[in-house]
Amino acid sequence: MTKHAILIDLTQCVGCHFCEAACQANKGLPADTQLVTLRFNEFTGEDDAFSQEMGRKQCMHCVKPACASACTVGALRKTADGPVVYDAAKCIGCRYCMYACPFQVPAFQWDRPMGLINKCDMCADRLAAGEQPACAAACPTGAILFGERDALLEEARQRIIKAPDRYVHYIYGEREAGGTSVLYLSDTPFAELGFPEVGYESLAHANEEVMHATPTVAAGMMLALTGVYWTVKRRNELMHRHPIDFEVEEAEHVAKNR
Amino acid sequence: MWQRIDKEIRTMPWGVWALAALMVFGLSVAFYRLFAGLGTTTNLNDGYPWGLWIGFDLFVVAFSGGAFTLAAIVYVLQMHEFHPAVRPTVLTGLVGYGSVLVILVMDLGRWDRFYHFILFPNINSALFEVSWCILLYTLVLISEFSPVVCQKFGWERLGCFMKKIALPLVIVGVTLSTLHQSSLGSLFVVMSERLHPLWYTPFIPVMFFVSSVAAGLAMVIGGATVSRWVFKRTLSRNLVAELGWFLPWVLGFYLIMKIGELLAAGELGLLAANNYYSLLFLAELAIGVVAPLILFSFAAVRRNRNWALFGAILVLLGVFINRFSVTWWALKPIDGYFYFPSWQEIAIQVGVLSGAVLVYTLVGRYLPLFEGTVDVARAERIAQRSPTPQPAGD
Ligand code: SF4
């Protein structure tokens, strides 16, 4: 199976919001809910030249997603196909995924009595039908490319090499949080566009290292407690210190209160 | 029978009524919350999806840690002199965990699916482990407490059986506690991007565990003084003093771990920053660790009921600051998001805690909770009779 991914060349984004609209229409979302958000960043240059640069926020579809590692009930899952999918029928709305995500992507349906999580799933259903994600299909300038992750990375590198003046020499998502399946190219430093600076290791690793210690800790603890119990008991016997028998004591109490 | 109940209700102290009123109010708001949703009733938001409730859950579980600490001391280390403290402490744990369970359900977006953690396990999830441990450990606490109920109603067979299996229960209980006191800390292992580096460490589970032992002991020590006022029953001063003796060791270990972790991570410089975060961090250590560490090093403090209560409050305050730091105060802010609990959140929290205290008070009044403890009224009588007051009860 190919590892699908999305490459977004922000230099080609004109801010038409077609991707947002296509996403909402495809998912049948209410007007105020978006899984993809464009963000205008306004800059005033040295010569007072005013410019607008697009930032963008959607699920990054990490290669090793922390949210999936954290989710209490396994409602979030990385598929072999590339997307990180969400099972709304399992989710209990604990919102742990929102803290686990280094990009602060999962959003909660605060306005619903029975709230769940909103998150992009790379249109997994469309992918299964052999189509591209709705946003990629809707983009009029071709800023959103859909394809295989390795091929898209290569494409991004080629673009930077061919036009080194046009791009910052960085592919956001190549290594962020252990690598993501949504990749960005830009002409403005990513930090200035509001992209979070995250480490290169997936947060899932630390989490799983700690969690996988659980059985060892449990077994060790039981053994240690039993061991300590027998040692102390034996020591008390050797020192002729008889432990108080609480049942005898109890019996006395019962007799007394009759 | 009815006359008896009538009389009991008439003679109930006003404090009980106040607690009941708070509880009823809180639970009505809680009921409203269940059907109105989280957005309308809380100030939680996408930047702060967890707030007051999770903070209290962590804090309450921490001081409920007295139950497993004492169980380990009495049943595993077989220091039977501490036995009188077991029942009151197990009850503290039980009402503590009970209130945490209620609040956890409040906190779920889909509270109607609370049992999903049983159906759909994700073994990598710290919250999954926490849920299971809390569920199982609550069952253990119920079993550990059952002899008291059996004794009251004269179910001797069952009572004796529960006592027979006390040791395996305790071993399972202590193990479960170790696991989930620490896995509550593991919750934050995944949050390295959000939690300030002074608090963030992969060893946060161990720190949670150690501080829960301190908080648990402090709860027993402070509780002894409070129950002297409320129930006229208390633990002997010797017992309190001996429990207090453990505290400097636990707190010292915790302090070494906290500072050592910063040293190892090369983050000691952050402490000198003299900003909000460094002050918050130092406040926890100064109030909740260093001060009580010094206090409880003095035998005179350990043997004085009021000073012991004061020291215990400091420890609890420190753990309170710590738990609220990692869930709320020490999170890096996100642009455009701010959190302060809504009145509904506070009302529900206060209501549930009042309910917990109310249950404790009623159980203390009607069940044989204080066996083997000091009867303050009797001590006072002795003191009145003898020409030179004897320090029998106090
Ligand atoms: S809110 Fe839902 S998807 Fe997110 S961690 Fe909780 S159960 Fe999983």
XYZ file of C-alpha atoms and ligand atoms in Angstrom:
660
model
C 0.000 0.000 0.000
C 1.195 3.438 -0.737
C 1.566 5.901 2.057
C -0.631 8.737 0.950
C 0.223 12.287 1.814
C -0.597 15.886 0.931
C 1.909 18.540 -0.097
C 0.761 22.128 0.223
C 2.764 24.798 -1.543
C 1.747 27.951 0.293
C 3.410 30.138 -2.329
C 0.686 29.033 -4.721
C -2.155 29.590 -2.281
C -4.224 32.632 -3.169
C -6.478 32.464 -0.139
C -9.698 31.664 -1.987
C -10.996 29.356 0.781
C -12.238 26.823 -1.791
C -10.524 24.038 0.161
C -12.376 24.990 3.339
C -15.697 25.074 1.540
C -15.094 21.785 -0.251
C -14.170 20.149 3.039
C -17.282 21.435 4.767
C -19.506 20.349 1.909
C -17.914 16.928 1.667
C -18.234 16.256 5.395
C -21.588 18.001 5.744
C -20.284 20.195 8.538
C -22.171 23.109 10.086
C -21.109 26.558 8.896
C -18.967 27.369 11.925
C -17.033 24.118 11.945
C -13.901 23.655 9.884
C -11.439 20.847 9.676
C -9.148 22.915 7.464
C -8.539 26.516 8.370
C -6.665 29.110 6.381
C -5.098 31.777 8.468
C -4.105 35.170 7.131
C -0.868 36.504 8.513
C -0.307 40.155 7.820
C 3.173 41.503 7.474
C 4.508 44.965 7.085
C 7.920 44.826 5.440
C 10.876 47.151 5.964
C 9.750 49.450 3.156
C 6.225 49.485 4.649
C 5.113 47.124 1.908
C 2.060 45.324 3.165
C 1.757 41.651 2.426
C -0.469 38.777 3.377
C 0.837 35.273 3.743
C -1.276 32.204 4.201
C -0.954 29.936 7.149
C -2.990 26.786 7.265
C -4.103 24.395 9.906
C -5.436 20.894 9.565
C -4.599 17.474 10.909
C -0.977 16.700 10.004
C -1.596 12.952 9.823
C 1.604 12.117 11.689
C 3.481 9.000 10.708
C 3.418 8.001 14.384
C 0.525 9.994 15.858
C 0.580 10.851 19.554
C -3.211 11.217 19.619
C -3.685 7.596 18.565
C -1.225 6.514 21.215
C -3.071 8.525 23.867
C -6.714 7.866 22.985
C -8.384 5.970 25.831
C -10.523 3.808 23.598
C -8.453 3.660 20.419
C -10.879 5.841 18.489
C -7.948 7.420 16.648
C -5.862 5.199 14.431
C -3.183 5.546 11.791
C -4.159 3.491 8.747
C -1.630 1.769 6.517
C -2.947 4.008 3.763
C -1.733 7.235 5.386
C -4.659 8.996 7.069
C -5.171 9.158 10.826
C -8.821 8.207 11.080
C -11.321 8.861 13.828
C -14.078 6.495 14.938
C -16.868 8.672 16.284
C -18.762 5.606 17.467
C -16.032 4.729 19.978
C -15.002 8.179 21.219
C -16.004 9.026 24.797
C -15.103 12.701 24.519
C -12.363 12.650 27.154
C -10.335 15.206 25.144
C -6.991 13.613 25.968
C -6.126 13.617 22.243
C -6.318 17.416 22.269
C -3.481 17.570 24.794
C -1.526 14.783 23.119
C -1.490 16.473 19.711
C 1.606 18.694 19.395
C -0.161 20.718 16.683
C -3.339 21.298 18.745
C -5.490 19.945 15.953
C -8.357 17.914 17.467
C -11.197 20.259 18.361
C -14.115 19.505 20.616
C -17.769 20.095 19.779
C -18.349 22.375 22.741
C -21.772 23.482 21.565
C -23.277 19.996 21.506
C -24.911 18.380 24.532
C -23.054 15.191 23.606
C -19.767 16.490 22.301
C -17.316 14.604 20.139
C -14.085 15.458 18.354
C -13.722 17.230 15.021
C -10.701 16.202 13.009
C -9.704 15.857 9.358
C -9.356 12.254 8.219
C -7.802 13.037 4.823
C -11.155 12.013 3.352
C -10.348 8.369 3.995
C -13.624 7.351 2.339
C -12.723 9.184 -0.865
C -9.246 7.659 -0.782
C -10.765 4.217 -0.533
C -12.803 5.014 -3.634
C -9.625 6.015 -5.454
C -10.278 9.755 -5.329
C -8.185 12.536 -3.869
C -9.184 14.427 -0.705
C -11.903 17.018 -1.269
C -9.615 19.965 -0.513
C -6.966 18.832 -2.996
C -9.596 18.334 -5.676
C -11.066 21.782 -5.044
C -7.889 23.856 -5.090
C -7.959 25.991 -8.292
C -4.226 26.777 -8.289
C -2.948 23.307 -7.615
C -1.404 24.361 -4.323
C -2.614 21.142 -2.705
C -0.932 18.077 -4.161
C -2.041 14.601 -3.234
C 0.223 11.614 -3.701
C 2.667 9.237 -2.167
C 4.677 10.637 0.729
C 8.137 9.811 -0.628
C 7.283 11.153 -4.065
C 5.869 14.367 -2.597
C 8.974 14.887 -0.467
C 11.084 14.495 -3.585
C 8.842 16.942 -5.446
C 9.191 19.456 -2.621
C 12.972 19.148 -2.663
C 13.036 19.644 -6.413
C 10.930 22.785 -6.109
C 13.299 24.261 -3.560
C 16.332 23.346 -5.670
C 14.793 24.807 -8.826
C 13.712 28.056 -7.218
C 15.922 28.572 -4.177
C 14.971 32.237 -3.905
C 11.305 31.539 -3.856
C 11.186 29.166 -0.879
C 12.489 28.978 2.649
C 14.689 25.922 2.512
C 12.604 23.822 4.739
C 9.867 21.244 4.302
C 7.556 21.531 7.257
C 6.368 18.058 8.161
C 9.319 16.134 6.825
C 10.601 15.521 10.310
C 8.167 17.346 12.639
C 6.876 15.052 15.388
C 8.576 12.107 13.740
C 7.345 13.073 10.272
C 3.847 13.874 9.066
C 1.792 12.996 6.026
C 0.890 16.621 5.421
C 3.849 18.616 4.115
C 4.257 22.334 3.565
C 6.407 24.592 1.407
C 6.505 28.319 2.027
C 8.298 31.549 1.189
C 7.922 32.859 4.732
C 9.548 31.223 7.759
C 7.043 28.770 9.186
C 7.209 30.146 12.713
C 5.976 33.499 11.393
C 3.015 31.792 9.778
C 1.935 30.356 13.086
C 3.158 26.811 12.510
C 4.128 25.390 15.890
C 7.758 24.509 16.423
C 7.735 20.897 17.517
C 10.533 18.443 18.106
C 11.585 15.813 15.618
C 10.551 12.854 17.689
C 7.039 11.526 17.901
C 5.555 12.166 21.324
C 4.072 8.701 21.077
C 7.499 7.155 21.696
C 8.016 8.558 25.194
C 4.421 7.726 26.026
C 4.662 4.130 24.891
C 8.012 3.582 26.550
C 6.487 4.596 29.866
C 3.267 2.692 29.293
C 5.021 -0.509 28.297
C 6.775 -0.529 31.639
C 3.393 -1.154 33.281
C 3.384 -4.978 33.339
C 6.939 -5.022 34.675
C 6.087 -2.551 37.409
C 2.957 -4.507 38.313
C 4.721 -7.859 38.473
C 7.704 -6.378 40.304
C 5.472 -4.687 42.833
C 3.484 -7.841 43.617
C 6.655 -9.888 43.997
C 8.325 -7.253 46.139
C 5.300 -6.867 48.402
C 4.959 -10.605 48.868
C 8.682 -10.912 49.491
C 8.681 -8.135 52.046
C 5.673 -9.659 53.751
C 7.342 -13.044 54.190
C 10.628 -11.526 55.279
C 9.032 -9.372 57.938
C 6.848 -12.233 59.099
C 9.813 -14.572 59.386
C 11.824 -11.941 61.178
C 9.016 -11.376 63.651
C 8.802 -15.116 64.269
C 12.511 -15.403 64.850
C 12.381 -12.498 67.251
C 9.371 -14.150 68.957
C 7.340 -11.079 68.303
C 3.965 -12.506 67.574
C 1.944 -10.258 65.381
C -1.361 -9.291 66.903
C -4.082 -11.597 65.694
C -6.852 -9.274 64.708
C -9.435 -11.960 64.517
C -8.805 -12.930 68.120
C -8.955 -9.287 68.995
C -12.138 -9.014 66.978
C -13.636 -11.990 68.766
C -12.943 -10.347 72.098
C -14.651 -7.262 70.867
C -17.677 -9.191 69.682
C -17.912 -10.985 73.007
C -17.592 -7.726 74.893
C -20.357 -6.031 72.948
C -22.859 -8.835 73.304
C -37.596 2.629 64.474
C -39.185 5.750 62.988
C -38.871 7.527 66.275
C -35.218 6.696 66.309
C -34.708 8.048 62.800
C -36.718 11.112 63.692
C -34.573 11.704 66.737
C -31.372 11.226 64.783
C -32.490 13.740 62.185
C -33.430 16.268 64.842
C -30.096 16.000 66.581
C -28.034 16.161 63.418
C -25.488 18.970 63.652
C -26.024 21.964 61.377
C -22.781 21.194 59.514
C -24.327 18.045 58.134
C -27.273 20.031 56.788
C -24.940 22.563 55.220
C -23.017 19.775 53.492
C -26.232 18.198 52.307
C -27.442 21.513 50.891
C -24.184 22.050 48.978
C -24.329 18.511 47.701
C -27.914 18.761 46.502
C -27.201 22.065 44.778
C -24.034 20.709 43.146
C -25.747 17.552 41.979
C -28.616 19.506 40.455
C -26.139 21.579 38.488
C -24.401 18.331 37.538
C -27.678 16.942 36.287
C -28.184 20.058 34.190
C -24.617 19.757 32.857
C -25.257 16.196 31.649
C -28.020 17.347 29.346
C -26.838 20.829 28.444
C -23.337 19.871 27.337
C -19.866 21.004 28.273
C -19.814 24.191 26.213
C -22.811 25.792 27.915
C -21.844 24.849 31.454
C -18.060 25.051 31.566
C -15.391 27.492 30.470
C -13.286 24.703 28.996
C -12.126 25.407 25.461
C -9.912 24.022 22.720
C -6.850 25.593 24.343
C -7.688 24.244 27.784
C -9.766 21.116 27.234
C -9.161 20.055 30.848
C -9.589 22.274 33.861
C -10.708 22.436 37.463
C -12.232 18.966 37.488
C -9.171 17.098 36.293
C -7.042 19.136 38.690
C -9.221 18.040 41.589
C -9.285 14.453 40.375
C -5.501 14.365 40.511
C -5.419 16.023 43.918
C -8.115 13.861 45.490
C -6.531 10.664 44.189
C -3.185 11.835 45.560
C -4.409 12.316 49.119
C -6.484 9.151 48.911
C -3.072 7.511 48.594
C -3.078 7.246 52.392
C -5.137 4.086 52.018
C -2.520 2.133 50.127
C 0.381 3.619 52.080
C -1.155 2.598 55.375
C -2.203 -0.789 54.037
C 1.395 -1.415 53.038
C 2.680 -0.289 56.437
C 0.201 -2.357 58.454
C -0.247 -5.518 56.403
C 2.957 -5.868 54.448
C 5.483 -4.355 56.854
C 3.280 -5.693 59.657
C 3.649 -2.666 61.868
C 0.408 -3.483 63.598
C 0.590 -0.528 65.930
C -0.764 1.557 63.053
C -3.866 -0.578 62.716
C -6.310 1.875 64.341
C -5.636 4.309 61.495
C -6.586 1.825 58.778
C -10.369 2.110 58.847
C -10.622 5.923 58.807
C -8.000 6.061 56.068
C -9.578 3.408 53.864
C -12.830 5.335 54.169
C -11.052 8.534 53.108
C -9.802 6.660 50.067
C -13.220 5.250 49.328
C -15.101 8.557 49.419
C -12.202 10.180 47.549
C -12.314 7.697 44.711
C -16.103 7.808 44.710
C -16.060 11.543 44.135
C -13.399 11.196 41.441
C -15.548 8.668 39.595
C -18.527 11.027 39.631
C -16.454 13.958 38.379
C -14.786 11.856 35.676
C -18.187 10.988 34.250
C -19.107 14.693 34.355
C -15.987 15.419 32.352
C -16.733 13.092 29.447
C -18.238 14.595 26.306
C -20.087 11.326 25.813
C -20.713 10.364 29.438
C -23.242 7.792 28.270
C -20.326 5.808 26.868
C -18.243 5.784 30.059
C -17.936 1.976 29.842
C -16.209 2.129 26.459
C -12.819 1.858 28.124
C -13.793 -1.720 28.944
C -15.010 -2.557 25.442
C -12.325 -0.809 23.406
C -8.978 -0.992 25.165
C -5.959 0.930 23.953
C -3.091 -0.420 26.004
C -0.828 2.455 24.991
C -3.108 5.001 26.606
C -2.312 6.300 30.073
C -5.927 7.305 30.492
C -6.976 3.753 29.715
C -4.693 2.470 32.467
C -5.935 5.133 34.860
C -9.567 4.213 34.210
C -8.990 0.525 34.802
C -6.923 1.033 37.929
C -9.443 3.453 39.432
C -12.257 1.013 38.767
C -10.407 -2.009 40.178
C -8.927 -0.162 43.115
C -12.334 1.214 44.093
C -13.534 -2.395 44.227
C -10.537 -3.277 46.400
C -11.300 -0.364 48.726
C -14.918 -1.492 49.011
C -13.704 -4.972 49.962
C -11.205 -3.573 52.430
C -13.927 -1.536 54.040
C -16.553 -4.283 54.020
C -15.565 -5.767 57.425
C -16.735 -2.524 59.036
C -20.162 -2.881 57.466
C -20.271 -6.589 58.275
C -19.440 -5.852 61.890
C -22.194 -3.268 62.137
C -24.863 -5.570 60.790
C -23.507 -8.714 62.391
C -22.627 -10.545 59.179
C -19.796 -12.375 60.879
C -19.216 -15.041 58.231
C -18.699 -12.546 55.451
C -16.667 -10.266 57.694
C -14.304 -13.064 58.644
C -13.955 -14.135 55.042
C -13.045 -10.615 53.965
C -10.459 -10.489 56.730
C -8.989 -13.791 55.620
C -8.322 -12.476 52.158
C -7.081 -9.156 53.499
C -3.456 -9.785 52.622
C -3.895 -10.661 48.933
C -6.381 -7.797 48.664
C -3.836 -5.431 50.125
C -1.099 -6.639 47.796
C -3.348 -6.212 44.773
C -4.535 -2.859 46.100
C -1.062 -1.488 46.717
C 0.018 -2.641 43.257
C -3.000 -1.043 41.595
C -2.360 2.174 43.498
C 1.273 2.249 42.514
C 0.248 1.782 38.924
C -2.364 4.427 38.748
C -0.890 7.028 41.066
C 2.000 6.951 38.640
C -0.052 6.566 35.477
C -1.905 9.735 36.402
C 1.530 11.247 35.972
C 2.060 9.286 32.760
C -0.887 11.244 31.346
C 1.491 14.158 31.031
C 4.390 12.274 29.475
C 2.849 12.828 26.059
C 2.449 16.558 26.705
C 6.056 17.685 26.370
C 5.097 20.395 23.885
C 2.494 21.893 26.169
C 3.785 21.510 29.715
C 6.476 23.921 30.878
C 9.920 22.223 31.059
C 10.206 22.831 34.813
C 7.394 20.314 35.291
C 7.814 18.176 32.247
C 9.926 15.079 32.668
C 9.487 11.474 31.611
C 9.831 10.719 35.341
C 6.665 12.583 36.208
C 4.940 9.225 36.988
C 7.466 8.482 39.731
C 7.067 11.978 41.142
C 3.304 11.607 41.225
C 3.695 8.332 43.077
C 6.085 9.674 45.706
C 4.064 12.823 46.314
C 0.911 10.757 46.691
C 2.572 8.844 49.528
C 3.376 12.171 51.208
C -0.143 13.505 50.622
C -1.676 10.272 51.919
C 0.364 10.369 55.118
C -0.425 14.058 55.576
C -4.118 13.290 55.218
C -3.935 10.678 58.001
C -1.946 12.992 60.268
C -4.084 16.076 59.665
C -7.225 13.978 59.717
C -6.413 12.765 63.220
C -6.639 16.320 64.542
C -9.770 17.148 62.580
C -11.542 13.981 63.634
C -10.672 14.873 67.216
C -12.866 17.948 66.802
C -15.580 16.434 64.660
C -15.943 12.894 65.960
C -14.304 13.198 69.345
C -12.199 10.225 68.307
C -8.602 10.425 67.265
C -5.405 8.488 66.758
C -3.024 8.344 69.676
C -0.311 10.949 69.699
C 2.293 8.230 69.527
C 0.784 6.878 66.361
C 0.536 10.303 64.744
C 4.102 11.071 65.723
C 5.377 7.816 64.275
C 3.506 8.421 61.019
C 4.939 11.916 60.963
C 8.400 10.417 61.239
C 8.005 8.962 57.750
C 7.227 12.331 56.194
C 10.663 13.988 56.117
C 12.049 10.914 54.371
C 9.360 10.871 51.716
C 9.479 14.639 51.229
C 13.275 14.614 51.159
C 13.260 11.948 48.483
C 10.733 13.959 46.501
C 12.820 17.118 46.817
C 15.972 15.334 45.641
C 14.035 13.946 42.686
C 12.574 17.305 41.693
C 15.907 19.132 41.856
C 17.862 16.173 40.501
C 15.633 15.981 37.455
C 16.227 19.656 36.699
C 19.977 19.124 37.148
C 20.005 16.091 34.882
C 17.969 17.883 32.211
C 20.170 20.974 32.525
C 17.126 23.065 33.369
C 18.247 24.395 36.724
C 18.758 27.797 35.110
C 14.997 28.086 34.564
C 14.615 28.385 38.318
C 16.661 31.562 38.358
C 14.446 33.154 35.719
C 12.362 34.756 38.449
C 9.239 34.661 36.336
C 5.751 33.290 36.858
C 6.826 29.691 36.211
C 9.892 29.673 38.432
C 7.947 31.292 41.267
C 5.123 28.768 40.916
C 7.604 25.923 40.967
C 9.473 27.313 43.965
C 6.205 28.000 45.785
C 5.292 24.338 45.575
C 8.684 23.241 46.864
C 8.884 25.863 49.604
C 5.323 25.501 50.934
C 4.694 21.857 50.323
C 8.099 20.223 50.651
C 10.813 22.218 52.419
C 8.669 23.776 55.143
C 6.945 20.550 56.234
C 10.200 18.651 55.843
C 11.770 20.923 58.450
C 8.664 20.952 60.643
C 8.235 17.192 60.790
C 11.916 16.724 61.567
C 11.121 18.009 65.056
C 9.699 15.464 67.456
C 7.902 18.296 69.239
C 5.978 19.114 66.053
C 5.143 15.488 65.376
C 3.727 15.135 68.881
C 1.745 18.365 68.895
C -1.656 17.922 67.306
C -2.075 21.458 66.038
C 1.415 21.724 64.634
C 1.044 18.341 62.983
C -2.193 19.544 61.397
C -0.459 22.696 60.194
C 2.404 20.698 58.677
C -0.019 18.279 57.045
C -1.955 21.169 55.503
C 1.307 22.477 54.039
C 2.046 19.107 52.427
C -1.467 18.927 50.989
C -1.230 22.503 49.740
C 2.015 21.630 47.968
C 0.478 18.629 46.248
C -2.536 20.766 45.354
C -0.269 23.360 43.710
C 1.617 20.600 41.901
C -1.444 18.900 40.478
C -3.047 22.137 39.377
C 0.238 23.257 37.837
C 0.519 20.281 35.528
C -3.122 20.440 34.465
C -3.576 24.139 34.231
C -1.204 26.738 35.709
C 2.040 25.515 34.141
C 0.665 24.845 30.670
C 2.177 27.071 28.022
C -0.527 29.503 26.981
C -1.964 29.314 23.487
C -2.840 32.529 21.700
C -6.469 33.400 22.025
C -7.304 30.947 24.793
C -7.872 31.604 28.445
C -9.394 29.440 31.119
C -10.995 30.115 34.446
C -13.656 27.736 35.771
C -17.301 28.704 35.412
C -19.588 28.873 38.436
C -21.168 25.625 37.295
C -17.833 23.834 37.319
C -17.137 25.151 40.805
C -20.632 24.319 42.066
C -20.405 20.747 40.801
C -16.939 20.299 42.277
C -17.960 21.736 45.641
C -21.142 19.666 45.602
C -19.349 16.398 44.950
C -16.681 17.078 47.576
C -19.375 18.047 50.089
C -21.096 14.790 49.289
C -17.870 12.939 50.004
C -17.422 14.684 53.357
C -21.089 14.091 54.168
C -20.790 10.355 53.520
C -17.662 10.246 55.661
C -19.409 12.065 58.498
C -22.447 9.810 58.439
C -20.365 6.644 58.273
C -18.292 7.993 61.155
C -21.460 8.543 63.177
C -23.083 5.196 62.570
C -20.450 2.586 61.722
C -17.637 1.242 63.902
C -15.043 3.362 62.164
C -12.886 4.364 65.074
C -12.115 1.076 66.739
C -8.934 1.154 68.719
C -8.718 4.919 68.484
C -8.577 7.341 71.367
C -11.885 8.411 72.869
C -11.463 12.107 73.495
C -14.493 12.421 75.772
C -13.117 9.727 78.050
C -9.729 11.397 78.082
C -11.396 14.645 79.091
C -13.243 12.921 81.937
C -10.023 11.443 83.200
C -8.408 14.836 82.970
C -11.228 16.363 85.043
C -11.073 13.705 87.736
C -7.378 13.778 88.401
C -6.041 16.815 90.231
C -3.104 17.207 87.845
C -4.413 16.842 84.276
C -3.021 13.789 82.597
C -2.255 13.978 78.893
C -4.210 10.791 78.250
C -5.981 11.684 75.049
C -3.988 14.649 74.113
S -11.722 12.600 22.930
Fe -12.283 10.750 21.778
S -10.719 10.580 20.205
Fe -9.924 12.012 21.726
S -8.729 10.748 23.159
Fe -10.780 10.883 24.020
S -11.848 9.081 23.245
Fe -10.020 9.359 21.948
